[in-house]
Amino acid sequence: MSWMNEFTISEEVHAALNEHRPVVALESTIISHGMPFPDNLAVAREVEHAVRSNGAVPATIAILNGKVCIGLESAALERFAQATNVMKCSRRDLPFAITQGINGATTVAATMILAEMAGIQVFATGGIGGVHRGAESTWDVSADLPEFAQTNVAVVSAGAKAILDLPKTLEYLETAGVPVIGYQTTEFPAFYSRTSGLPLTLSLNTTSEIAAFIHEKRRMNLSGGTIVANPIPAQFEITREKIEPAIEQAIAESVRAGVSGKELTPFLLKQMHSITGGNSQAANKELVLHNAKVAAQIAVDLAAIKKKHTFIAL
Ligand code: PSU
Ligand code: MN
């Protein structure tokens, strides 16, 4: 199996998976394209720490010199955070990065694929990709969305990025049969803000109920992922009224600069950073940390459910 030679699982993650201990996958596009160095490294380390201190093992996923890495050692994480030649990789790019032997950052879609291959069921990120505003003319819909229709990983996020068209994003997910579960909320969170005005039909108040949902979905052989929508903690929230003008300015800037395709999301995040004087990035960091914590708790609860069912089977 030559391909497996390109697939490296860190010792820590490998041991945890073997022993059925809780593991949380983490993506790497947010490190290479979501925040500048050295903030990106500091946040990546803090996120790993948040997973650990809530009882799970973090598995940051990235491609280093064509090798798929499930779990990055500290030095590798630092090199990756500093590298300037990293390709943003979604589903279609994975074979390219591997066969060309280059560095690749995995998006939510690509991280879901690799997590599933490695046997990791829970994944934490900031915000998922979605339907962009103006999609009726640009057709810009993130490859994250069709991924949720087919790859069975639960992704904890603070909703979809507010720079997107949230009503259309939710409609897409409904059509694709993707459960969107509000964690302690009945509204779809809007990344920087806790609310969007968009109601969710599924809402659960505890991580053990979410773990039970994930377990049951798997037992029923229902393919596709689950979105756990976890609002940013209130003390770090930027309200919709406050953030909306910055979003409109960032989008206007992207139209003026003619940015499209995979460059658009990183461009908008950078614009938001400079327009808000760093406030957007500070909020981004806090919501990722919170997602990591909740994802770890779900992974712990899921491991406990699986253990119980194994005993019953015996
Ligand atoms: N959320 C963040 N920062 C990011 C991203 C999400 O807080 O940088 C990345 C994720 O990797 C996501 C990607 O999958 O942006 C979506 O890009 P696109 O819209 O091109 O599909
Ligand atoms: Mn796109």
Tab-separated table of C-alpha atoms and ligand atoms in Angstrom:
chain	number	residue	atom	x	y	z
A	1	MET	CA	0.000	0.000	0.000
A	2	SER	CA	2.290	2.691	-1.254
A	3	TRP	CA	-0.225	5.478	-0.614
A	4	MET	CA	-0.240	4.664	3.096
A	5	ASN	CA	3.469	5.512	3.136
A	6	GLU	CA	2.457	9.107	2.478
A	7	PHE	CA	0.066	9.068	5.440
A	8	THR	CA	1.793	9.812	8.751
A	9	ILE	CA	-0.039	9.569	12.055
A	10	SER	CA	1.816	11.023	15.045
A	11	GLU	CA	2.600	8.571	17.835
A	12	GLU	CA	0.322	10.374	20.267
A	13	VAL	CA	-2.687	10.306	17.909
A	14	HIS	CA	-1.973	6.744	16.822
A	15	ALA	CA	-1.897	5.512	20.417
A	16	ALA	CA	-5.126	7.360	21.269
A	17	LEU	CA	-6.967	5.925	18.258
A	18	ASN	CA	-5.738	2.412	18.998
A	19	GLU	CA	-6.944	2.649	22.579
A	20	HIS	CA	-10.294	4.233	21.534
A	21	ARG	CA	-9.497	7.373	23.468
A	22	PRO	CA	-11.090	10.683	22.349
A	23	VAL	CA	-9.345	12.537	19.477
A	24	VAL	CA	-10.261	15.899	17.904
A	25	ALA	CA	-9.122	16.794	14.375
A	26	LEU	CA	-8.028	20.384	13.677
A	27	GLU	CA	-7.686	22.033	10.274
A	28	SER	CA	-4.647	23.896	8.961
A	29	THR	CA	-5.981	26.473	6.464
A	30	ILE	CA	-6.842	28.702	9.386
A	31	ILE	CA	-3.124	28.528	10.342
A	32	SER	CA	-1.664	29.265	6.893
A	33	HIS	CA	-4.363	31.431	5.310
A	34	GLY	CA	-6.580	32.566	8.190
A	35	MET	CA	-4.143	34.454	10.414
A	36	PRO	CA	-0.668	36.013	10.039
A	37	PHE	CA	2.484	34.631	11.702
A	38	PRO	CA	3.181	34.565	14.656
A	39	ASP	CA	-0.444	34.892	15.871
A	40	ASN	CA	-1.375	31.807	13.840
A	41	LEU	CA	1.196	29.667	15.685
A	42	ALA	CA	0.141	30.975	19.093
A	43	VAL	CA	-3.525	30.267	18.323
A	44	ALA	CA	-2.749	26.792	16.904
A	45	ARG	CA	-0.903	25.917	20.120
A	46	GLU	CA	-3.656	27.328	22.342
A	47	VAL	CA	-6.275	25.364	20.402
A	48	GLU	CA	-4.317	22.137	20.888
A	49	HIS	CA	-4.025	22.979	24.579
A	50	ALA	CA	-7.802	23.578	24.835
A	51	VAL	CA	-8.433	20.124	23.357
A	52	ARG	CA	-5.973	18.496	25.769
A	53	SER	CA	-7.243	20.231	28.884
A	54	ASN	CA	-10.730	18.971	28.049
A	55	GLY	CA	-9.652	15.357	27.916
A	56	ALA	CA	-8.974	14.669	24.216
A	57	VAL	CA	-5.921	14.380	21.963
A	58	PRO	CA	-5.563	17.055	19.242
A	59	ALA	CA	-4.760	15.950	15.679
A	60	THR	CA	-3.826	18.928	13.534
A	61	ILE	CA	-4.018	17.812	9.906
A	62	ALA	CA	-1.804	19.211	7.134
A	63	ILE	CA	0.340	18.099	4.189
A	64	LEU	CA	4.087	18.507	4.661
A	65	ASN	CA	6.256	17.938	1.576
A	66	GLY	CA	3.517	15.777	0.086
A	67	LYS	CA	3.006	13.720	3.240
A	68	VAL	CA	-0.421	13.734	4.874
A	69	CYS	CA	0.184	14.369	8.580
A	70	ILE	CA	-2.426	13.464	11.181
A	71	GLY	CA	-1.070	15.220	14.257
A	72	LEU	CA	1.842	17.657	13.982
A	73	GLU	CA	4.770	17.601	16.387
A	74	SER	CA	5.620	20.991	17.905
A	75	ALA	CA	8.544	21.744	15.545
A	76	ALA	CA	6.546	20.728	12.462
A	77	LEU	CA	3.670	22.961	13.535
A	78	GLU	CA	6.062	25.891	13.914
A	79	ARG	CA	7.621	25.315	10.470
A	80	PHE	CA	4.172	25.037	8.914
A	81	ALA	CA	2.963	28.263	10.556
A	82	GLN	CA	5.999	30.134	9.191
A	83	ALA	CA	6.003	28.644	5.693
A	84	THR	CA	5.017	30.993	2.883
A	85	ASN	CA	4.667	28.373	0.129
A	86	VAL	CA	1.600	26.558	1.434
A	87	MET	CA	-1.170	25.611	-0.983
A	88	LYS	CA	-4.754	25.887	0.278
A	89	CYS	CA	-6.105	22.392	-0.394
A	90	SER	CA	-9.721	21.350	-0.630
A	91	ARG	CA	-11.002	17.931	-1.826
A	92	ARG	CA	-9.836	18.315	-5.442
A	93	ASP	CA	-6.326	19.461	-4.512
A	94	LEU	CA	-5.274	16.575	-2.250
A	95	PRO	CA	-3.771	14.289	-4.956
A	96	PHE	CA	-1.934	17.297	-6.422
A	97	ALA	CA	-0.247	18.318	-3.153
A	98	ILE	CA	0.690	14.685	-2.421
A	99	THR	CA	2.129	13.814	-5.832
A	100	GLN	CA	3.925	17.161	-6.192
A	101	GLY	CA	5.473	16.780	-2.730
A	102	ILE	CA	4.463	20.259	-1.626
A	103	ASN	CA	3.102	21.796	1.595
A	104	GLY	CA	-0.672	21.890	1.759
A	105	ALA	CA	-3.119	23.424	4.210
A	106	THR	CA	-6.354	21.499	4.511
A	107	THR	CA	-9.720	23.280	4.415
A	108	VAL	CA	-12.715	22.003	6.350
A	109	ALA	CA	-13.618	19.739	3.404
A	110	ALA	CA	-10.113	18.270	3.039
A	111	THR	CA	-9.669	17.898	6.811
A	112	MET	CA	-12.981	15.998	7.024
A	113	ILE	CA	-11.809	13.578	4.317
A	114	LEU	CA	-8.459	12.901	6.002
A	115	ALA	CA	-9.978	12.712	9.492
A	116	GLU	CA	-12.469	10.109	8.290
A	117	MET	CA	-9.663	8.087	6.668
A	118	ALA	CA	-7.751	8.170	9.958
A	119	GLY	CA	-10.824	7.150	11.973
A	120	ILE	CA	-11.373	10.496	13.737
A	121	GLN	CA	-15.023	11.410	14.202
A	122	VAL	CA	-14.947	14.887	15.771
A	123	PHE	CA	-13.311	18.003	14.321
A	124	ALA	CA	-13.099	21.618	15.524
A	125	THR	CA	-12.722	24.697	13.330
A	126	GLY	CA	-13.630	28.406	13.360
A	127	GLY	CA	-16.321	28.768	10.751
A	128	ILE	CA	-17.225	26.506	7.869
A	129	GLY	CA	-17.275	27.695	4.270
A	130	GLY	CA	-20.664	28.271	2.664
A	131	VAL	CA	-22.588	30.057	-0.051
A	132	HIS	CA	-20.980	33.441	-0.749
A	133	ARG	CA	-23.015	36.610	-0.976
A	134	GLY	CA	-23.743	37.265	-4.652
A	135	ALA	CA	-23.579	33.534	-5.422
A	136	GLU	CA	-26.572	33.955	-7.737
A	137	SER	CA	-24.150	35.571	-10.207
A	138	THR	CA	-20.712	34.241	-9.117
A	139	TRP	CA	-21.766	30.632	-8.304
A	140	ASP	CA	-19.256	30.759	-5.436
A	141	VAL	CA	-20.265	27.944	-3.096
A	142	SER	CA	-17.573	26.467	-0.819
A	143	ALA	CA	-16.596	22.833	-1.423
A	144	ASP	CA	-17.126	22.451	2.351
A	145	LEU	CA	-20.887	22.190	1.779
A	146	PRO	CA	-21.024	19.178	-0.578
A	147	GLU	CA	-18.417	17.542	1.672
A	148	PHE	CA	-20.875	17.592	4.561
A	149	ALA	CA	-23.295	15.641	2.376
A	150	GLN	CA	-20.892	12.716	2.059
A	151	THR	CA	-18.187	12.583	4.738
A	152	ASN	CA	-19.148	11.380	8.196
A	153	VAL	CA	-17.358	13.685	10.617
A	154	ALA	CA	-18.948	15.997	13.194
A	155	VAL	CA	-17.619	19.541	12.851
A	156	VAL	CA	-17.886	22.041	15.686
A	157	SER	CA	-17.932	25.588	14.318
A	158	ALA	CA	-19.311	29.006	15.229
A	159	GLY	CA	-21.647	28.744	12.263
A	160	ALA	CA	-20.603	29.869	8.824
A	161	LYS	CA	-18.451	32.950	8.409
A	162	ALA	CA	-20.568	36.089	8.533
A	163	ILE	CA	-19.042	37.248	5.247
A	164	LEU	CA	-21.257	34.586	3.635
A	165	ASP	CA	-24.923	34.395	2.688
A	166	LEU	CA	-26.176	32.548	5.759
A	167	PRO	CA	-29.802	31.908	4.657
A	168	LYS	CA	-28.601	30.314	1.398
A	169	THR	CA	-25.961	28.301	3.290
A	170	LEU	CA	-28.659	26.856	5.573
A	171	GLU	CA	-30.944	26.078	2.618
A	172	TYR	CA	-28.112	24.184	0.918
A	173	LEU	CA	-27.446	22.140	4.064
A	174	GLU	CA	-31.139	21.342	4.461
A	175	THR	CA	-31.355	20.079	0.862
A	176	ALA	CA	-28.201	17.995	1.356
A	177	GLY	CA	-29.660	16.395	4.488
A	178	VAL	CA	-26.943	17.741	6.793
A	179	PRO	CA	-27.969	18.106	10.450
A	180	VAL	CA	-27.128	21.521	11.892
A	181	ILE	CA	-27.380	21.278	15.672
A	182	GLY	CA	-27.408	24.475	17.704
A	183	TYR	CA	-25.422	23.921	20.902
A	184	GLN	CA	-27.294	25.762	23.647
A	185	THR	CA	-28.928	27.939	21.002
A	186	THR	CA	-31.946	27.787	18.695
A	187	GLU	CA	-30.416	30.201	16.196
A	188	PHE	CA	-27.659	29.705	13.637
A	189	PRO	CA	-24.664	31.621	15.043
A	190	ALA	CA	-22.953	34.104	12.716
A	191	PHE	CA	-19.264	33.580	13.570
A	192	TYR	CA	-18.412	36.966	15.166
A	193	SER	CA	-21.968	37.279	16.536
A	194	ARG	CA	-24.030	34.857	18.600
A	195	THR	CA	-27.168	35.363	16.564
A	196	SER	CA	-28.194	35.627	12.926
A	197	GLY	CA	-31.966	35.782	13.231
A	198	LEU	CA	-32.059	32.409	11.439
A	199	PRO	CA	-33.802	29.682	13.457
A	200	LEU	CA	-32.443	26.132	13.673
A	201	THR	CA	-34.775	23.172	13.937
A	202	LEU	CA	-32.269	21.059	15.902
A	203	SER	CA	-30.952	22.286	19.245
A	204	LEU	CA	-29.270	20.380	22.101
A	205	ASN	CA	-28.064	21.661	25.453
A	206	THR	CA	-25.439	19.094	26.453
A	207	THR	CA	-22.416	17.562	24.752
A	208	SER	CA	-23.575	14.082	25.800
A	209	GLU	CA	-26.841	14.556	23.875
A	210	ILE	CA	-24.811	15.641	20.839
A	211	ALA	CA	-22.570	12.566	21.212
A	212	ALA	CA	-25.687	10.367	21.405
A	213	PHE	CA	-26.988	11.986	18.192
A	214	ILE	CA	-23.676	11.356	16.390
A	215	HIS	CA	-23.575	7.773	17.621
A	216	GLU	CA	-27.154	7.082	16.522
A	217	LYS	CA	-26.576	8.618	13.087
A	218	ARG	CA	-23.593	6.317	12.623
A	219	ARG	CA	-25.546	3.297	13.890
A	220	MET	CA	-28.239	4.030	11.289
A	221	ASN	CA	-25.564	4.222	8.578
A	222	LEU	CA	-26.630	7.727	7.592
A	223	SER	CA	-23.784	9.072	5.506
A	224	GLY	CA	-22.533	12.660	5.643
A	225	GLY	CA	-21.340	14.956	8.385
A	226	THR	CA	-22.943	16.842	11.244
A	227	ILE	CA	-22.533	20.520	11.995
A	228	VAL	CA	-22.463	21.519	15.648
A	229	ALA	CA	-23.155	25.252	15.684
A	230	ASN	CA	-21.531	26.723	18.767
A	231	PRO	CA	-21.941	30.479	19.339
A	232	ILE	CA	-18.934	32.628	20.275
A	233	PRO	CA	-18.894	33.249	24.071
A	234	ALA	CA	-20.891	36.404	24.897
A	235	GLN	CA	-17.932	38.346	26.307
A	236	PHE	CA	-16.059	38.130	22.991
A	237	GLU	CA	-18.981	38.711	20.657
A	238	ILE	CA	-18.972	41.483	18.049
A	239	THR	CA	-22.626	42.324	17.449
A	240	ARG	CA	-24.133	42.099	13.971
A	241	GLU	CA	-24.781	45.854	13.820
A	242	LYS	CA	-21.123	46.495	14.606
A	243	ILE	CA	-19.570	43.956	12.237
A	244	GLU	CA	-21.901	44.340	9.222
A	245	PRO	CA	-20.394	47.616	7.885
A	246	ALA	CA	-16.906	46.039	8.039
A	247	ILE	CA	-18.173	42.999	6.110
A	248	GLU	CA	-19.747	45.206	3.446
A	249	GLN	CA	-16.518	47.181	3.129
A	250	ALA	CA	-14.439	43.983	2.860
A	251	ILE	CA	-16.707	42.575	0.133
A	252	ALA	CA	-16.646	45.887	-1.789
A	253	GLU	CA	-12.848	45.773	-1.573
A	254	SER	CA	-12.813	42.221	-2.998
A	255	VAL	CA	-15.031	43.265	-5.927
A	256	ARG	CA	-12.764	46.240	-6.640
A	257	ALA	CA	-9.661	44.013	-6.531
A	258	GLY	CA	-11.354	41.362	-8.698
A	259	VAL	CA	-10.665	38.556	-6.207
A	260	SER	CA	-12.507	35.279	-6.771
A	261	GLY	CA	-12.188	31.510	-6.335
A	262	LYS	CA	-10.137	30.076	-3.491
A	263	GLU	CA	-8.428	33.439	-2.847
A	264	LEU	CA	-11.686	35.102	-1.816
A	265	THR	CA	-12.130	33.752	1.729
A	266	PRO	CA	-8.502	34.475	2.832
A	267	PHE	CA	-8.746	37.933	1.201
A	268	LEU	CA	-11.963	38.780	3.055
A	269	LEU	CA	-10.545	37.594	6.399
A	270	LYS	CA	-7.461	39.790	5.893
A	271	GLN	CA	-9.615	42.778	4.993
A	272	MET	CA	-11.754	42.216	8.086
A	273	HIS	CA	-8.594	42.154	10.175
A	274	SER	CA	-7.382	45.523	8.945
A	275	ILE	CA	-10.815	47.218	8.852
A	276	THR	CA	-11.607	46.217	12.459
A	277	GLY	CA	-8.089	46.979	13.701
A	278	GLY	CA	-7.545	43.377	14.765
A	279	ASN	CA	-10.891	42.959	16.560
A	280	SER	CA	-12.174	40.390	14.055
A	281	GLN	CA	-9.109	38.234	14.562
A	282	ALA	CA	-9.349	38.440	18.348
A	283	ALA	CA	-12.960	37.231	18.123
A	284	ASN	CA	-11.912	34.545	15.642
A	285	LYS	CA	-9.336	33.233	18.115
A	286	GLU	CA	-11.808	33.089	21.007
A	287	LEU	CA	-14.466	31.265	19.021
A	288	VAL	CA	-11.960	28.681	17.768
A	289	LEU	CA	-10.805	28.036	21.343
A	290	HIS	CA	-14.389	27.603	22.478
A	291	ASN	CA	-15.094	25.220	19.580
A	292	ALA	CA	-12.008	23.168	20.491
A	293	LYS	CA	-13.248	22.855	24.067
A	294	VAL	CA	-16.768	21.774	23.069
A	295	ALA	CA	-15.402	19.364	20.421
A	296	ALA	CA	-13.167	17.730	23.039
A	297	GLN	CA	-16.123	17.313	25.398
A	298	ILE	CA	-18.191	15.744	22.596
A	299	ALA	CA	-15.295	13.395	21.728
A	300	VAL	CA	-15.019	12.367	25.394
A	301	ASP	CA	-18.773	11.690	25.621
A	302	LEU	CA	-18.731	9.805	22.318
A	303	ALA	CA	-15.866	7.576	23.488
A	304	ALA	CA	-17.844	6.790	26.645
A	305	ILE	CA	-20.963	5.842	24.640
A	306	LYS	CA	-18.949	3.597	22.335
A	307	LYS	CA	-17.321	1.893	25.298
A	308	LYS	CA	-20.689	1.208	26.899
A	309	HIS	CA	-22.046	-0.275	23.678
A	310	THR	CA	-19.003	-2.499	23.307
A	311	PHE	CA	-19.693	-3.947	26.771
A	312	ILE	CA	-23.367	-4.531	25.945
A	313	ALA	CA	-22.337	-6.320	22.738
A	314	LEU	CA	-20.157	-8.638	24.795
B	1	PSU	N1	-12.720	29.573	9.292
B	1	PSU	C1	-11.863	30.478	9.817
B	1	PSU	N2	-10.755	30.791	9.109
B	1	PSU	C2	-10.464	30.160	7.930
B	1	PSU	C3	-11.357	29.185	7.379
B	1	PSU	C4	-12.475	28.941	8.119
B	1	PSU	O1	-12.118	31.016	10.883
B	1	PSU	O2	-9.403	30.439	7.369
B	1	PSU	C5	-11.050	28.413	6.104
B	1	PSU	C6	-11.502	26.956	6.329
B	1	PSU	O3	-10.415	26.111	6.054
B	1	PSU	C7	-12.612	26.752	5.325
B	1	PSU	C8	-12.160	27.641	4.219
B	1	PSU	O4	-12.794	25.401	4.945
B	1	PSU	O5	-11.721	28.805	4.903
B	1	PSU	C9	-13.247	27.898	3.203
B	1	PSU	O6	-12.699	28.388	2.024
B	1	PSU	P1	-13.607	28.502	0.707
B	1	PSU	O7	-14.640	29.529	1.026
B	1	PSU	O8	-12.653	28.938	-0.383
B	1	PSU	O9	-14.173	27.142	0.455
B	2	MN	MN	-15.232	29.503	-3.192
